Coordinates of C-alpha atoms in Angstrom, one line a residue:
H1 CA -16.3 5.6 -2.8
E2 CA -18.3 3.2 -4.7
Q3 CA -19.9 -0.2 -4.6
L4 CA -17.8 -2.4 -6.9
G5 CA -19.6 -5.7 -6.4
E6 CA -18.0 -8.9 -5.4
G7 CA -15.6 -11.5 -6.7
D8 CA -12.5 -11.2 -8.8
I9 CA -13.9 -8.6 -11.2
A10 CA -14.4 -6.2 -8.3
I11 CA -10.9 -7.0 -6.8
Y12 CA -9.2 -6.3 -10.1
Q13 CA -11.2 -3.1 -10.6
T14 CA -9.9 -1.9 -7.2
V15 CA -6.4 -2.9 -8.1
N16 CA -6.6 -1.0 -11.4
K17 CA -7.8 2.1 -9.6
M18 CA -5.0 1.7 -7.1
K19 CA -2.4 1.4 -9.9
D20 CA -3.8 4.6 -11.4
Q21 CA -3.6 6.4 -8.1
V22 CA 0.0 5.3 -7.6
Y23 CA 0.9 6.4 -11.1
Q24 CA -0.8 9.8 -10.7
G25 CA 0.0 10.4 -7.1
S26 CA 3.7 9.6 -7.4
R27 CA 4.0 12.6 -9.7
N28 CA 2.2 15.0 -7.3
P29 CA 4.7 17.5 -5.7
Y30 CA 2.8 17.3 -2.3
V31 CA 3.3 13.5 -2.2
R32 CA 6.9 13.8 -3.2
Y33 CA 7.4 16.4 -0.4
W34 CA 6.0 14.0 2.2
A35 CA 8.2 11.1 0.9
E36 CA 11.3 13.4 1.2
R37 CA 10.3 14.3 4.7
I38 CA 9.8 10.6 5.6
V39 CA 13.3 9.5 4.4
K40 CA 15.2 12.6 5.3
D41 CA 17.1 11.0 8.1
V42 CA 18.0 7.8 6.1
P43 CA 21.5 7.8 4.7
A44 CA 21.6 8.5 1.0
G45 CA 21.7 5.2 -0.9
D46 CA 20.2 3.1 1.9
K47 CA 17.3 1.8 -0.2
Y48 CA 16.2 -0.7 2.5
G49 CA 16.2 2.1 5.1
E50 CA 14.0 4.3 2.8
V51 CA 11.5 1.4 2.3
D52 CA 11.5 0.8 6.1
A53 CA 10.9 4.5 6.8
V54 CA 7.9 4.6 4.5
Y55 CA 6.6 1.3 6.0
Q56 CA 6.9 2.6 9.6
F57 CA 5.3 5.9 8.6
V58 CA 2.2 4.2 7.1
K59 CA 1.9 1.8 10.0
R60 CA 2.1 4.7 12.5
Y61 CA -0.2 7.3 10.9
V62 CA -2.9 5.3 9.2
R63 CA -5.2 3.4 11.6
Y64 CA -6.6 0.2 10.0
T65 CA -10.4 0.6 9.7
N66 CA -12.7 -1.7 7.7
D67 CA -14.8 -0.4 4.9
P68 CA -18.6 -0.8 5.2
R69 CA -19.7 -4.3 4.1
G70 CA -20.4 -4.3 0.3
W71 CA -18.6 -1.0 -0.3
E72 CA -15.1 -0.2 -1.3
Y73 CA -13.7 3.1 -0.1
L74 CA -10.4 4.0 -1.7
Y75 CA -8.8 7.2 -0.5
T76 CA -6.2 8.8 -2.6
P77 CA -2.7 9.1 -1.1
Y78 CA -3.1 12.9 -1.4
Q79 CA -6.3 12.7 0.8
L80 CA -4.6 10.5 3.4
L81 CA -1.6 12.8 3.6
K82 CA -3.8 15.8 4.0
V83 CA -5.7 14.2 6.9
I84 CA -2.4 13.2 8.5
E85 CA -1.2 16.7 8.2
T86 CA -4.3 18.3 9.7
E87 CA -5.5 15.6 12.1
G88 CA -2.4 13.7 13.0
Q89 CA -3.8 10.3 11.9
A90 CA -5.8 9.0 8.9
F91 CA -8.0 5.9 8.6
G92 CA -8.1 3.3 5.9
D93 CA -8.0 -0.4 5.1
C94 CA -5.4 -2.6 3.4
D95 CA -5.9 -1.1 0.0
D96 CA -5.6 2.5 1.3
M97 CA -2.5 1.7 3.3
S98 CA -0.9 -0.2 0.4
C99 CA -1.7 2.5 -2.1
L100 CA -0.2 5.2 0.1
A101 CA 3.0 3.2 0.7
A102 CA 3.4 2.4 -3.0
T103 CA 2.8 6.0 -4.0
L104 CA 5.3 7.4 -1.6
L105 CA 8.0 4.9 -2.7
K106 CA 7.3 5.4 -6.4
S107 CA 7.6 9.2 -5.9
I108 CA 11.3 8.6 -4.8
G109 CA 12.2 6.2 -7.6
F110 CA 11.2 2.7 -6.5
R111 CA 9.5 0.1 -8.6
V112 CA 6.4 -1.0 -6.7
G113 CA 3.6 -3.5 -6.9
F114 CA 0.8 -5.2 -5.0
K115 CA 0.2 -8.7 -3.9
I116 CA -3.4 -9.8 -3.5
A117 CA -4.0 -12.9 -1.5
G118 CA -6.9 -15.2 -0.4
F119 CA -6.6 -17.3 2.8
R120 CA -10.1 -18.8 3.1
S121 CA -11.4 -22.1 1.7
D122 CA -13.7 -20.2 -0.7
R123 CA -10.5 -18.9 -2.4
K124 CA -11.8 -15.3 -2.5
Y125 CA -9.1 -12.6 -2.4
T126 CA -9.3 -10.9 1.0
H127 CA -6.1 -8.9 1.4
I128 CA -3.7 -6.7 -0.5
Y129 CA -0.2 -5.6 0.5
N130 CA 3.0 -4.2 -1.1
M131 CA 5.8 -5.4 -3.1
V132 CA 8.9 -3.2 -3.7
F133 CA 12.0 -3.7 -5.8
I134 CA 15.1 -3.1 -3.6
P135 CA 18.2 -3.2 -5.8
G136 CA 21.2 -5.2 -4.7
K137 CA 19.3 -8.0 -3.0
I138 CA 19.5 -11.6 -4.1
N139 CA 15.7 -11.6 -4.5
P140 CA 15.1 -7.9 -5.1
W141 CA 11.3 -8.0 -5.0
T142 CA 10.4 -7.7 -1.3
V143 CA 6.9 -7.8 0.3
F144 CA 5.7 -5.7 3.2
D145 CA 2.3 -5.5 4.9
C146 CA 1.4 -2.3 6.6
V147 CA -1.7 -3.8 8.3
K148 CA 0.2 -6.3 10.4
G149 CA 1.6 -4.3 13.3
D150 CA 4.1 -7.0 14.4
F151 CA 5.4 -7.7 10.9
Q152 CA 8.7 -6.5 9.5
I153 CA 9.7 -5.9 5.8
G154 CA 9.7 -9.3 4.1
D155 CA 7.1 -10.9 6.4
E156 CA 3.8 -12.1 5.0
A157 CA 1.0 -14.2 6.2
L158 CA 1.6 -17.9 5.6
Y159 CA -0.4 -20.2 3.4
P160 CA -2.5 -18.2 1.0
V161 CA -4.7 -20.5 -1.0
R162 CA -4.3 -18.2 -4.0
F163 CA -2.4 -15.0 -4.8
D164 CA -1.5 -12.7 -7.6
E165 CA 1.4 -10.2 -8.0
I166 CA 0.8 -7.0 -9.9
E167 CA 3.6 -4.5 -10.7
V168 CA 2.6 -0.8 -11.1
P169 CA 3.9 0.6 -14.4

């Protein structure tokens, strides 16, 4: 947990930390074990079903909770999964939820990324959510937002005043 400052520099520092966590976490056997458990009832080859299973898991087991003002908490996917295992529910904000979903999906072979968006007149980035590459679709890059309880895969908030899309290597 650290104070990263404000503005675009702080946002991109957080995104770079998230990319590192996804890259490292997706190679962790514990994370891979959780991903396998999450998709075990999805028919083999049903890529959309696998994405939806991970999406529903994160929405169900991570309760959205704001970070303290001026601070950026970024839990690792491993930390969140350990808390879910022991407590039944973890807590985190949009970057924690997005990072967990991306890591689980990357651990089972998906290409993933993040979309950062700003919706306010000051044009500051205020939200981050997922992008995943689902082969076989006309537009294979699909967004999903674990924070929005009533959203489905492909739904995203309308009218961002600015956004950026970042693929995780």
